Tab-separated table of C-alpha atoms in Angstrom:
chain	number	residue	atom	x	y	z
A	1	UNK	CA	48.368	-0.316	145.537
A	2	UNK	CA	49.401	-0.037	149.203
A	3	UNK	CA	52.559	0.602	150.244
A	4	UNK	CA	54.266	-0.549	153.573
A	5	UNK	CA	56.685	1.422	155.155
A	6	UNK	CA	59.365	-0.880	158.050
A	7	UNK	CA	60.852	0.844	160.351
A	8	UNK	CA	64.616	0.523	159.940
A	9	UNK	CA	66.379	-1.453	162.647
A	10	UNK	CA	70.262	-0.412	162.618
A	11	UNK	CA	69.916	1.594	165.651
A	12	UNK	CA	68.674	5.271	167.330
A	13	UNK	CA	69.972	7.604	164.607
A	14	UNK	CA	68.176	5.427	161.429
A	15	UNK	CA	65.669	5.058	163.327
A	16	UNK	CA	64.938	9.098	163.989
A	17	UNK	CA	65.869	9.621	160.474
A	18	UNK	CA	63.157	7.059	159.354
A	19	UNK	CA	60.812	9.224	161.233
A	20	UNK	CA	61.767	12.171	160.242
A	21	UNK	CA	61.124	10.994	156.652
A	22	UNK	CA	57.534	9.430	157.637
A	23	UNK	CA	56.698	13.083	158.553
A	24	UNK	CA	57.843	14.951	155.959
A	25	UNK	CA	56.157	12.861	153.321
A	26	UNK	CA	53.009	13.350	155.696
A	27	UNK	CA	53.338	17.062	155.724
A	28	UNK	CA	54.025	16.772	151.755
A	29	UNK	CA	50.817	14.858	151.245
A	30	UNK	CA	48.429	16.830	153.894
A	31	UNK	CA	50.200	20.213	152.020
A	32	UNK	CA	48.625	18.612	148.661
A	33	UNK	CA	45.610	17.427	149.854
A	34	UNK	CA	44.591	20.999	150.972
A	35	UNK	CA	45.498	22.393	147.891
A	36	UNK	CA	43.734	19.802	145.683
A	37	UNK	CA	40.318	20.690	148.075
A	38	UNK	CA	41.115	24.259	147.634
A	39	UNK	CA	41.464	24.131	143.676
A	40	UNK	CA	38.318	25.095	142.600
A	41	UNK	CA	35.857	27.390	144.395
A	42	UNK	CA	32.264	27.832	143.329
A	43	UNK	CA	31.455	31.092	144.147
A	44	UNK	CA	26.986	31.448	144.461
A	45	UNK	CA	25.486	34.712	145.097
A	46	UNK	CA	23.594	37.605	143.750
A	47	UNK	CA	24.555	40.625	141.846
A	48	UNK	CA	27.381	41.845	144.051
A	49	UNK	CA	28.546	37.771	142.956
A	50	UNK	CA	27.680	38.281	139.255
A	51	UNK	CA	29.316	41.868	138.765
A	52	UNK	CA	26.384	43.973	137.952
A	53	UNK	CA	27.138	47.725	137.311
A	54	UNK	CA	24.301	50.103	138.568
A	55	UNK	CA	26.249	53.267	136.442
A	56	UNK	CA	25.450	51.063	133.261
A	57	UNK	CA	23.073	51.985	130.711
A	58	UNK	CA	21.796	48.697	130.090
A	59	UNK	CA	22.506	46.665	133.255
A	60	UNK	CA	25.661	45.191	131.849
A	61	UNK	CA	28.271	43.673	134.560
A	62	UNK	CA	31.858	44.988	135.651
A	63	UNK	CA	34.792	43.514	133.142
A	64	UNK	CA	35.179	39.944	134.618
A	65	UNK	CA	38.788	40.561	135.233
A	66	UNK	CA	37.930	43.134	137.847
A	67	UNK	CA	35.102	41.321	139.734
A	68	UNK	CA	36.005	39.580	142.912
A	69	UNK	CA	35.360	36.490	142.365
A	70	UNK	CA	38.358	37.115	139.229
A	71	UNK	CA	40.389	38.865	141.635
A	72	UNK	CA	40.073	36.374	144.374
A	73	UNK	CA	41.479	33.116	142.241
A	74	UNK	CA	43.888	35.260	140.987
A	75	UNK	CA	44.982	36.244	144.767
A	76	UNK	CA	44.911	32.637	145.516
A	77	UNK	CA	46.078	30.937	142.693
A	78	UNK	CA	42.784	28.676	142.182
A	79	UNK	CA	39.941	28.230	139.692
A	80	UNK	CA	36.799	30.070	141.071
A	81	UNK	CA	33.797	29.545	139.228
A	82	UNK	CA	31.201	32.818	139.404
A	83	UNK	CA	27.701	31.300	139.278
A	84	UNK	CA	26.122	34.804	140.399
A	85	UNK	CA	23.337	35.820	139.356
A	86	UNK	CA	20.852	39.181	139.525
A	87	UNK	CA	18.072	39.756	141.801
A	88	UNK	CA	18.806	36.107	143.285
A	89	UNK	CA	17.496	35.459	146.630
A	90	UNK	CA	17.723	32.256	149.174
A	91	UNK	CA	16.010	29.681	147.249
A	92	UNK	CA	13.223	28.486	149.418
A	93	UNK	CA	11.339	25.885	147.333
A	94	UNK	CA	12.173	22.404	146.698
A	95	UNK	CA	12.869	23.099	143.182
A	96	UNK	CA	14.881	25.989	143.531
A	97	UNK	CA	17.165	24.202	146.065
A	98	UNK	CA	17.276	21.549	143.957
A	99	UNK	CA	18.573	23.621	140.793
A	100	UNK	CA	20.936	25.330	143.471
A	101	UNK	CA	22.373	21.755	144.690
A	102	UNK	CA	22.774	20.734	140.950
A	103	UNK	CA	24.402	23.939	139.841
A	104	UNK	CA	26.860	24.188	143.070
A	105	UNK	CA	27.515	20.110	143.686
A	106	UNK	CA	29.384	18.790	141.104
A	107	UNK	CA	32.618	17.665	142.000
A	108	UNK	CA	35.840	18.283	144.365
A	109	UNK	CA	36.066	21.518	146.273
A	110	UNK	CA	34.487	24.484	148.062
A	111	UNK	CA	31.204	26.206	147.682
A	112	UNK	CA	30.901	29.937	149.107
A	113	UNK	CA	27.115	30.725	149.213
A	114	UNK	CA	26.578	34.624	149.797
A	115	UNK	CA	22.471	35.772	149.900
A	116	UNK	CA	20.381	37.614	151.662
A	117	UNK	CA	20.321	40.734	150.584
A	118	UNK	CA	17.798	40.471	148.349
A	119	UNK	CA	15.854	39.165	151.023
A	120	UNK	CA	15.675	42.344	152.880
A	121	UNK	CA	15.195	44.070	149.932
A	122	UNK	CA	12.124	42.158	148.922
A	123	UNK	CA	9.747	44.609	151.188
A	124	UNK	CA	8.741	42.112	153.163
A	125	UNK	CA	10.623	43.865	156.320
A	126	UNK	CA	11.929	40.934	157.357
A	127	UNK	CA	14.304	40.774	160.316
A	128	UNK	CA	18.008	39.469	159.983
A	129	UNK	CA	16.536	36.168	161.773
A	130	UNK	CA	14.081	35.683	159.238
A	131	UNK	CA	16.854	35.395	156.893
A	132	UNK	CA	18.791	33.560	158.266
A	133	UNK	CA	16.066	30.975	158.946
A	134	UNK	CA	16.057	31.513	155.619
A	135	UNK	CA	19.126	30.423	154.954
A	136	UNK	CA	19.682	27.288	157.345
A	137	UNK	CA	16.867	25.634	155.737
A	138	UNK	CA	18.575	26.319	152.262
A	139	UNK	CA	21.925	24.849	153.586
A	140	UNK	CA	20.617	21.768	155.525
A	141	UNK	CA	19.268	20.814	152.221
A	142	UNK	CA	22.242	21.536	150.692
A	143	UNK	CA	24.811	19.628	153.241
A	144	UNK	CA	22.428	16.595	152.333
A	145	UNK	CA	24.245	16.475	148.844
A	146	UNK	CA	26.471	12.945	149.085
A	147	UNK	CA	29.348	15.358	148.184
A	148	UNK	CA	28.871	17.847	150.966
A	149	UNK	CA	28.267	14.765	153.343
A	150	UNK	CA	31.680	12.672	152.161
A	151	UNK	CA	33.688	15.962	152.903
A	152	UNK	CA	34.637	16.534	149.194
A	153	UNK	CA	33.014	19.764	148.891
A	154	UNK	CA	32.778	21.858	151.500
A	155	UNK	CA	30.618	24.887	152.523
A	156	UNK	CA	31.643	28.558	153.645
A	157	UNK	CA	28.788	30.798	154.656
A	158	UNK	CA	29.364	34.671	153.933
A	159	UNK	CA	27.372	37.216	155.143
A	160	UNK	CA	26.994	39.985	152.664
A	161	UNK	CA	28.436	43.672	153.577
A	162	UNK	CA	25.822	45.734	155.142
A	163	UNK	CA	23.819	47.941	153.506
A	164	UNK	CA	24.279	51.795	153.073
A	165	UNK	CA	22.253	54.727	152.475
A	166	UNK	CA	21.241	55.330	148.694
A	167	UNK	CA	18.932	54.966	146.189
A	168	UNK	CA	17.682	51.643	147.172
A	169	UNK	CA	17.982	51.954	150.610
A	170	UNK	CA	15.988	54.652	152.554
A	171	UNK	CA	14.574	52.559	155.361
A	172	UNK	CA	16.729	52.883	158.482
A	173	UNK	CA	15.528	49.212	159.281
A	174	UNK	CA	17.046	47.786	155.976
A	175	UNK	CA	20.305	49.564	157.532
A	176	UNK	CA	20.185	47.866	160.945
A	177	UNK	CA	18.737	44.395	159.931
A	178	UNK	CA	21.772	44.408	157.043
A	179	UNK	CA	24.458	44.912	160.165
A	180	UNK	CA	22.838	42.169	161.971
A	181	UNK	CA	22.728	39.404	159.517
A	182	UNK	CA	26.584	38.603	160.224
A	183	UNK	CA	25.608	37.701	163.485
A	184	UNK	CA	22.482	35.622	162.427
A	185	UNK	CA	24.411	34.061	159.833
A	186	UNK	CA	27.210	32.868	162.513
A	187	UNK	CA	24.610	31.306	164.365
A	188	UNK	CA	23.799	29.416	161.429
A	189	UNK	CA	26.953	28.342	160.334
A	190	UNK	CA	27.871	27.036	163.986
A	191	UNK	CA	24.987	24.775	164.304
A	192	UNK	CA	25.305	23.512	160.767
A	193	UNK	CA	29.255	23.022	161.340
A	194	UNK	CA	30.322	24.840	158.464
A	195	UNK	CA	32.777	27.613	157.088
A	196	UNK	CA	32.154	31.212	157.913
A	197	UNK	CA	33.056	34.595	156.687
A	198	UNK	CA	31.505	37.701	158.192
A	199	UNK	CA	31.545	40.621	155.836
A	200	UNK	CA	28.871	42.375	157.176
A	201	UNK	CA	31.266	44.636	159.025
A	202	UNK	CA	33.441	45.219	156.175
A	203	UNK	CA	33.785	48.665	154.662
A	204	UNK	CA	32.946	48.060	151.480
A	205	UNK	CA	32.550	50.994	148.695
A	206	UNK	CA	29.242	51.073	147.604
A	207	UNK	CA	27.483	52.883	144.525
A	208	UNK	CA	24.791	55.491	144.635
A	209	UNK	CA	21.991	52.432	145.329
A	210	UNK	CA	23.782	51.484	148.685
A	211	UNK	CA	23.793	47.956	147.427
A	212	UNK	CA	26.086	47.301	143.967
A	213	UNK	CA	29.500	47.016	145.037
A	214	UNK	CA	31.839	49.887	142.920
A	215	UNK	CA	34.966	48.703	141.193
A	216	UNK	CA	36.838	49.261	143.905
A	217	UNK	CA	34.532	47.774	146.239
A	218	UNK	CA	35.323	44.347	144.340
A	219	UNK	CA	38.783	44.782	144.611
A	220	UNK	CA	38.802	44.812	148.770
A	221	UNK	CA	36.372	42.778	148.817
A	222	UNK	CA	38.276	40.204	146.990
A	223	UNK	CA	41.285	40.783	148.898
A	224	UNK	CA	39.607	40.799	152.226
A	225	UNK	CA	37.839	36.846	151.315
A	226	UNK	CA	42.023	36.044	150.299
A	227	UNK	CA	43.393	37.571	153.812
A	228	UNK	CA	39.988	35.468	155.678
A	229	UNK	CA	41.047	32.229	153.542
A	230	UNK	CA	44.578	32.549	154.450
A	231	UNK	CA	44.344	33.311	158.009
A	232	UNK	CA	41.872	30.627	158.989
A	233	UNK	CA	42.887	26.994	158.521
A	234	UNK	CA	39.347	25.667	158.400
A	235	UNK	CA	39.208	27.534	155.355
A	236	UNK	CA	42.081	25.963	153.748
């Protein structure tokens, strides 16, 4: 049903009262709206997404209430759905990007992708570019999804805190390429048009590997993605 609204014609004062009411129930319906796309965040990434706990015995993940992903809908007041998953890298393959569009396109929303740190882990000493070349060919498929294209879900791009000396990390390259991908990534989300978060500056508390985030490392992390989501009004 459509409703149409007259303007009132019993002189100035109904008139900027009429007005005033128009915009109001404008504000009150754009103040919805953004909520509604807000509801629900799908959150894709890797381990630091999933929750794993390097200190554990048998590889078991973080108690969900204190992952970020947790923390962050709870900061926000929103659904967020935590589709990480271990040892995950950019998929590059059809198929894989495929399984990624099924898994992250499927309904109303936002998607946050944030990979690429297995990437430069994989020993192939690729540069920050490479992954984020990486990358835009991942999300070009994905902003091909009719969902992504009609504006109902939209895409933020993170770039993952940079790595730190440890267990895992020994190569002074994997140091300086990890700094360097929030730049890349930028890059990437400019051209594509799309949401961006750089956490690659962040100080993030790592464990002894220099890649797992610690328990407190998902708890600012969490509230630093709340304090980016609330101060920038493309993210909203």
């Amino acid at each position: 049903m459509i409703l149409y609204y007259e303007s009132p014609r019993s002189g100035a004062k109904a008139n900027a009262d009429w007005q005033l009411s128009c915009m109001q129930r404008r504000l009150a319906k754009s103040s919805h709206q953004a909520q509604a796309e807000l509801s629900i965040v799908v959150c894709y990434g890797d381990s630091n997404t999933w929750g794993y706990d390097p200190c554990s015995p048998y590889g078991n993940r973080y108690p969900t209430g204190s992952l970020w992903c947790t923390l962050l809908g709870n900061e926000l007041g929103i659904e967020v759905r935590n589709y990480g998953l271990n040892g995950r890298s950019i998929p590059r393959r059809e198929r894989e990007m495929e399984r990624a569009m099924d898994l992250i396109c499927h309904g109303e929303g936002f998607a946050v992708v944030m990979l690429g740190t297995n990437d430069l882990l994989g020993g192939g000493l690729l540069t920050a570019e490479d992954v984020a070349g990486r990358m835009e060919r991942f999300l070009e498929k994905l902003c091909t999804h009719p969902l992504v294209v009609s504006g109902e879900l939209r895409i933020c791009l993170i770039a993952p805190p940079a790595l730190q000396p440890g267990e895992w990390v020994r190569e002074k390259s994997l140091l300086e390429e990890s700094r360097r991908l929030g730049e890349a990534y930028h890059a990437v989300a400019g051209r594509l048009g799309i949401a961006f978060i750089d956490a690659s500056g962040w100080e993030i508390p790592l464990a002894y590997d220099g890649v797992h985030f610690t328990q407190e490392g998902h708890a600012i992390f969490a509230a630093r993605c709340a304090a980016a989501f609330r101060a920038d009004a493309s993210l909203i």
